[in-house]
Amino acid sequence: MDDRVRLLDRKVLFFGGKGGVGKTTSASATALAASRAGRRVLLVSTDPAHNTADIFARPIGPDIVEVAPNLHALEIDAGRESARYVAEVKDRIKALFGHQILKEANRQIDLAASMPAAEEVALFDRIGSLIRGEDERFDLLVFDTAPTGHTLRLIRMPELMEAWIRALSRSRRAMLGVEQDDRNDPIMLSLAERLERLREFRARLVSPRVTAFVLVLVAERLPIEETARALAQLDEAGVRVGALVVNRVLPPTSSDPFLVARQAQERVYLEEIDRRFTGVPILRVPQLPRDVHGLEALGTIAAALFPG
Ligand SMILES: Nc1ncnc2c1ncn2[C@@H]1O[C@H](COP(=O)(O)OP(=O)(O)O)[C@@H](O)[C@H]1O
Ligand SMILES: [Mg+2]
């Protein structure tokens, strides 16, 4: 119980796990529970295949909308973020270079923007600005993420980008030479500023008071193995796992032989989950008779996650 409350005391919660296990459902229900407890919550979907709109049964898009009292939602559009990011970078360098260099620089930027990783970088940039708390309307951010691999890459990105910016700074300093003071160099200043923002992002990501990762699974073989791998990778990245959500646990009342067999298998896996993932609070959510759709059904899941 204490663990559950503590989960809602964080400022940033990520929900991850295999496709279809109930990430969006759990993230949305948690966001709803927190908003009903009086926190000002922003639910952010970073999954390119957004489905928060389906759950709330109303359109949600790349602009923040209110979906319930104290609860806002946003589905990040990586394509749009990428375009915005490119425009911003071009704007920033416009002040620094002459026409001829600028033309070449813009060509390079357009080239870079067409690379497969560009949208991921832009998505990361948007997540970073949210996590650094740039929107003061919210005191809890709940991220509904894409299946595990994609999200773990995003989590490691501040570290990778820091190394990259350090290398850029080194080559810029070498270019300036010993005679030129690098303290007023606009490029050095801009790199230093980026580095500072990345550091702040990473500090918040690895602070257990600020951020927790919630891994969602169902009581089956593959999700259990994926959870074990994700736990190891998050640990390595220094990100705290605040809870596991075991979703779709069957109600224990059936006499139907098919369900009895399912339940026997489930019991084995539930025990395995308890045994293997010690040290992490485990929250169980029952299988509902129907898909989770609309605020009332979400409220049922929220009550299962956070009773009382
Ligand atoms: N506890 C539950 N009971 C009944 N249906 C559920 C439950 N959890 C999730 N679902 C349904 O399962 C489907 C997948 O859930 P979703 O949260 O979208 O998964 P993910 O985001 O991990 O892909 C949805 O149709 C959702 O309504
Ligand atoms: Mg989803």
Coordinates of C-alpha atoms and ligand atoms in Angstrom, one line a residue:
M1 CA 0.0 0.0 0.0
D2 CA 2.8 2.4 1.0
D3 CA 4.6 1.5 -2.2
R4 CA 1.6 2.4 -4.2
V5 CA 1.2 5.8 -2.6
R6 CA 4.9 6.4 -3.1
L7 CA 4.5 5.7 -6.8
L8 CA 2.0 8.5 -7.1
D9 CA 4.4 10.9 -5.2
R10 CA 6.9 10.8 -8.1
K11 CA 7.0 13.6 -10.7
V12 CA 7.7 11.3 -13.7
L13 CA 6.3 7.9 -14.3
F14 CA 7.1 5.8 -17.4
F15 CA 5.0 2.8 -18.3
G16 CA 6.7 0.2 -20.5
G17 CA 6.4 -3.4 -21.5
K18 CA 5.6 -5.7 -24.4
G19 CA 3.0 -4.8 -27.0
G20 CA -0.6 -5.4 -25.9
V21 CA 0.0 -6.2 -22.2
G22 CA -1.8 -3.0 -21.0
K23 CA 0.7 -0.2 -20.9
T24 CA -1.8 2.4 -22.1
T25 CA -4.5 1.1 -19.9
S26 CA -2.2 1.1 -16.8
A27 CA -0.7 4.5 -17.6
S28 CA -4.1 6.1 -18.2
A29 CA -5.6 4.5 -15.0
T30 CA -2.6 5.7 -13.0
A31 CA -2.9 9.2 -14.4
L32 CA -6.6 9.2 -13.6
A33 CA -6.0 8.0 -10.0
A34 CA -3.4 10.7 -9.5
S35 CA -5.6 13.4 -10.9
R36 CA -8.5 12.4 -8.7
A37 CA -6.0 12.6 -5.7
G38 CA -5.6 16.2 -6.6
R39 CA -2.3 16.2 -8.6
R40 CA -2.1 18.1 -11.9
V41 CA -1.3 15.4 -14.4
L42 CA -0.2 15.2 -18.0
L43 CA -0.5 11.9 -19.7
V44 CA 1.9 11.7 -22.6
S45 CA 1.9 9.0 -25.3
T46 CA 5.2 8.5 -27.0
D47 CA 4.1 5.4 -28.8
P48 CA 4.0 6.1 -32.6
A49 CA 0.9 3.9 -32.6
H50 CA -1.0 6.1 -30.1
N51 CA -4.0 4.6 -28.4
T52 CA -4.7 6.9 -25.4
A53 CA -7.5 8.5 -27.6
D54 CA -9.2 5.0 -27.8
I55 CA -9.2 4.6 -24.1
F56 CA -10.5 8.0 -23.2
A57 CA -13.0 7.7 -26.1
R58 CA -12.2 11.2 -27.4
P59 CA -9.7 12.7 -29.7
I60 CA -6.2 13.5 -28.3
G61 CA -3.4 14.8 -30.5
P62 CA -0.1 16.7 -30.6
D63 CA -1.6 19.6 -28.7
I64 CA -2.3 19.2 -25.0
V65 CA -6.0 18.8 -24.2
E66 CA -7.9 18.4 -20.9
V67 CA -9.6 15.0 -20.7
A68 CA -10.9 15.1 -17.1
P69 CA -10.5 17.5 -14.1
N70 CA -6.8 17.9 -13.3
L71 CA -5.9 15.5 -16.2
H72 CA -4.5 16.6 -19.5
A73 CA -3.2 14.4 -22.3
L74 CA -0.9 14.7 -25.3
E75 CA 0.1 12.3 -28.1
I76 CA 3.5 13.3 -29.4
D77 CA 3.7 13.4 -33.1
A78 CA 7.3 12.6 -33.8
G79 CA 7.1 13.9 -37.4
R80 CA 5.8 17.2 -36.3
E81 CA 8.4 17.5 -33.5
S82 CA 11.1 16.7 -36.0
A83 CA 10.0 19.4 -38.4
R84 CA 9.8 21.9 -35.5
Y85 CA 13.2 20.8 -34.2
V86 CA 14.8 21.3 -37.6
A87 CA 13.2 24.8 -38.0
E88 CA 14.6 25.7 -34.6
V89 CA 18.1 24.5 -35.4
K90 CA 18.1 26.4 -38.7
D91 CA 16.9 29.5 -36.9
R92 CA 19.6 29.3 -34.3
I93 CA 22.4 28.9 -36.8
K94 CA 21.0 31.7 -39.0
A95 CA 22.3 34.2 -36.4
L96 CA 25.8 32.6 -36.5
F97 CA 26.8 32.3 -40.1
G98 CA 27.0 34.1 -43.4
H99 CA 24.8 33.4 -46.3
Q100 CA 27.2 31.0 -48.1
I101 CA 27.9 28.8 -45.1
L102 CA 24.3 28.9 -44.1
K103 CA 23.1 27.4 -47.4
E104 CA 25.5 24.5 -47.0
A105 CA 24.6 24.1 -43.3
N106 CA 20.9 24.0 -44.1
R107 CA 21.5 21.4 -46.8
Q108 CA 23.4 19.3 -44.2
I109 CA 20.6 19.7 -41.7
D110 CA 17.9 18.7 -44.2
L111 CA 20.0 15.6 -44.9
A112 CA 20.3 14.8 -41.3
A113 CA 16.6 15.3 -40.8
S114 CA 15.8 12.7 -43.3
M115 CA 17.8 10.0 -41.4
P116 CA 15.7 7.4 -39.7
A117 CA 17.0 8.5 -36.2
A118 CA 15.9 12.1 -36.7
E119 CA 12.3 11.6 -35.4
E120 CA 13.7 9.7 -32.4
V121 CA 16.0 12.6 -31.5
A122 CA 13.1 15.1 -31.9
L123 CA 10.9 12.9 -29.7
F124 CA 13.6 12.8 -27.2
D125 CA 14.0 16.5 -27.3
R126 CA 10.3 17.0 -26.6
I127 CA 10.3 14.5 -23.7
G128 CA 13.4 16.2 -22.3
S129 CA 11.7 19.6 -22.2
L130 CA 8.7 18.1 -20.5
I131 CA 10.8 16.2 -17.9
R132 CA 12.9 19.3 -17.1
G133 CA 9.5 20.8 -16.0
E134 CA 9.2 23.5 -18.7
D135 CA 5.4 23.3 -18.5
E136 CA 4.6 24.4 -15.0
R137 CA 0.9 23.5 -15.2
F138 CA 1.7 19.9 -14.3
D139 CA 3.2 18.2 -11.3
L140 CA 3.1 14.6 -12.5
L141 CA 4.0 13.4 -16.0
V142 CA 2.8 9.9 -17.0
F143 CA 4.5 8.5 -20.1
D144 CA 2.7 5.8 -22.0
T145 CA 5.5 4.4 -24.1
A146 CA 6.1 2.2 -27.1
P147 CA 7.1 -1.4 -26.6
T148 CA 10.2 -1.9 -24.5
G149 CA 13.2 -1.6 -26.9
H150 CA 12.3 1.8 -28.3
T151 CA 11.8 3.3 -24.8
L152 CA 15.1 1.9 -23.4
R153 CA 16.9 3.5 -26.3
L154 CA 15.3 6.8 -25.4
I155 CA 16.3 6.4 -21.7
R156 CA 19.9 6.0 -22.7
M157 CA 19.9 8.9 -25.1
P158 CA 20.9 11.7 -22.7
E159 CA 24.1 9.7 -22.0
L160 CA 24.9 9.2 -25.6
M161 CA 24.1 12.8 -26.6
E162 CA 26.3 14.1 -23.8
A163 CA 29.3 12.2 -25.2
W164 CA 28.5 13.4 -28.6
I165 CA 28.2 17.1 -27.6
R166 CA 31.5 16.8 -25.6
A167 CA 33.2 15.6 -28.8
L168 CA 31.7 18.5 -30.8
S169 CA 32.9 20.9 -28.1
R170 CA 36.4 19.5 -28.3
S171 CA 36.6 19.8 -32.0
R172 CA 35.2 23.4 -31.9
R173 CA 37.8 24.3 -29.2
A174 CA 40.6 22.9 -31.4
M175 CA 39.3 24.9 -34.3
L176 CA 39.3 28.1 -32.4
G177 CA 43.0 27.6 -31.5
V178 CA 44.8 29.0 -28.5
E179 CA 44.6 32.7 -29.3
Q180 CA 40.8 32.8 -29.5
D181 CA 38.8 33.0 -26.3
D182 CA 36.2 30.3 -26.4
R183 CA 34.1 31.8 -23.7
N184 CA 32.3 34.1 -26.0
D185 CA 32.1 31.8 -29.0
P186 CA 28.4 31.4 -29.8
I187 CA 28.9 27.8 -30.9
M188 CA 30.7 26.9 -27.7
L189 CA 28.0 28.7 -25.7
S190 CA 25.2 26.8 -27.5
L191 CA 27.0 23.5 -27.0
A192 CA 27.5 24.2 -23.3
E193 CA 23.8 25.1 -23.0
R194 CA 22.8 21.8 -24.6
L195 CA 25.1 19.9 -22.3
E196 CA 23.6 21.6 -19.3
R197 CA 20.0 20.7 -20.4
L198 CA 21.0 17.1 -21.0
R199 CA 22.6 16.9 -17.6
E200 CA 19.5 18.2 -16.0
F201 CA 17.4 15.8 -17.9
R202 CA 19.5 12.8 -16.9
A203 CA 19.7 13.9 -13.3
R204 CA 15.9 13.9 -13.2
L205 CA 15.7 10.6 -15.0
V206 CA 18.0 8.8 -12.5
S207 CA 16.7 10.5 -9.4
P208 CA 14.5 7.9 -7.6
R209 CA 12.5 10.7 -6.0
V210 CA 11.6 12.2 -9.3
T211 CA 11.3 9.3 -11.8
A212 CA 10.1 5.7 -11.7
F213 CA 9.6 3.2 -14.4
V214 CA 6.6 0.9 -14.2
L215 CA 6.9 -2.4 -16.1
V216 CA 3.6 -3.9 -17.2
L217 CA 3.3 -7.6 -18.0
V218 CA 0.8 -10.4 -18.1
A219 CA 1.3 -13.7 -16.3
E220 CA 2.8 -15.5 -19.3
R221 CA 6.3 -16.8 -20.3
L222 CA 7.4 -14.2 -22.8
P223 CA 6.3 -11.1 -20.9
I224 CA 8.1 -12.4 -17.8
E225 CA 11.3 -12.8 -19.7
E226 CA 11.0 -9.4 -21.3
T227 CA 10.4 -7.9 -17.9
A228 CA 13.5 -9.5 -16.5
R229 CA 15.6 -8.1 -19.4
A230 CA 14.1 -4.7 -19.0
L231 CA 14.8 -4.7 -15.3
A232 CA 18.4 -5.4 -15.9
Q233 CA 18.7 -2.7 -18.6
L234 CA 17.0 -0.1 -16.5
D235 CA 19.2 -1.0 -13.6
E236 CA 22.2 -0.5 -15.8
A237 CA 20.9 2.9 -17.0
G238 CA 20.4 3.9 -13.4
V239 CA 16.6 4.2 -13.6
R240 CA 14.5 3.0 -10.7
V241 CA 11.7 0.5 -11.3
G242 CA 8.9 1.7 -9.0
A243 CA 6.5 -1.2 -9.6
L244 CA 5.4 -4.1 -11.8
V245 CA 1.8 -4.2 -12.9
V246 CA 0.6 -7.7 -13.5
N247 CA -2.4 -7.1 -15.7
R248 CA -5.3 -9.3 -16.7
V249 CA -5.3 -11.6 -13.7
L250 CA -8.3 -14.0 -13.9
P251 CA -11.0 -13.9 -11.3
P252 CA -10.7 -17.0 -9.0
T253 CA -14.3 -18.2 -9.2
S254 CA -14.7 -20.2 -12.4
S255 CA -15.6 -23.9 -12.8
D256 CA -15.3 -23.9 -16.6
P257 CA -12.6 -26.5 -17.5
F258 CA -10.9 -24.1 -20.0
L259 CA -10.7 -21.3 -17.5
V260 CA -9.6 -23.7 -14.8
A261 CA -6.7 -24.7 -17.0
R262 CA -5.8 -21.1 -17.8
Q263 CA -5.9 -20.3 -14.2
A264 CA -3.6 -23.2 -13.2
Q265 CA -1.0 -21.9 -15.7
E266 CA -1.5 -18.4 -14.5
R267 CA -1.0 -19.4 -10.9
V268 CA 2.4 -20.9 -11.8
Y269 CA 3.5 -17.7 -13.5
L270 CA 2.2 -15.4 -10.8
E271 CA 4.3 -17.4 -8.3
E272 CA 7.3 -17.2 -10.6
I273 CA 6.8 -13.4 -10.9
D274 CA 6.6 -13.0 -7.1
R275 CA 9.7 -15.2 -6.7
R276 CA 11.8 -13.6 -9.4
F277 CA 11.0 -10.0 -9.0
T278 CA 11.6 -9.5 -5.3
G279 CA 12.3 -5.9 -4.1
V280 CA 9.8 -4.4 -6.6
P281 CA 6.2 -3.8 -5.5
I282 CA 3.9 -6.0 -7.6
L283 CA 0.4 -4.6 -8.4
R284 CA -2.2 -7.0 -9.8
V285 CA -5.0 -5.9 -12.0
P286 CA -7.9 -8.2 -12.8
Q287 CA -9.1 -9.2 -16.2
L288 CA -12.3 -7.2 -16.8
P289 CA -15.1 -8.8 -18.8
R290 CA -14.7 -6.1 -21.5
D291 CA -12.1 -3.9 -23.2
V292 CA -11.1 -0.9 -21.1
H293 CA -12.9 2.0 -22.8
G294 CA -14.0 5.3 -21.3
L295 CA -13.6 6.9 -17.8
E296 CA -15.8 4.5 -15.9
A297 CA -13.8 1.4 -17.0
L298 CA -10.6 3.3 -16.4
G299 CA -11.8 4.1 -12.9
T300 CA -12.2 0.4 -12.2
I301 CA -8.6 -0.3 -13.2
A302 CA -7.5 2.7 -11.2
A303 CA -9.2 1.3 -8.1
A304 CA -7.6 -2.0 -8.6
L305 CA -4.1 -0.4 -8.9
F306 CA -4.6 2.1 -6.0
P307 CA -7.3 0.8 -3.6
G308 CA -8.5 3.5 -1.2
Ligands
LIG1 N1 -7.4 -5.6 -17.2 C1 -8.0 -5.6 -18.4 N2 -9.2 -6.2 -18.6 C2 -9.8 -6.2 -19.8 N3 -9.2 -5.7 -21.0 C3 -8.0 -5.1 -20.8 C4 -7.3 -5.0 -19.6 N4 -6.1 -4.4 -19.8 C5 -6.1 -4.1 -21.1 N5 -7.2 -4.5 -21.7 C6 -7.4 -4.4 -23.1 O1 -6.3 -5.0 -23.8 C7 -6.0 -4.2 -25.0 C8 -4.6 -3.8 -25.0 O2 -4.3 -2.9 -23.9 P1 -3.4 -1.6 -24.0 O3 -3.4 -0.9 -22.7 O4 -3.8 -0.9 -25.2 O5 -2.0 -2.4 -24.2 P2 -0.6 -1.7 -24.7 O6 -0.7 -0.2 -24.5 O7 0.4 -2.4 -23.8 O8 -0.4 -2.1 -26.1 C9 -7.0 -3.1 -25.0 O9 -8.0 -3.4 -25.9 C10 -7.5 -3.0 -23.6 O10 -8.8 -2.4 -23.5
MG2 MG -0.4 1.3 -25.9

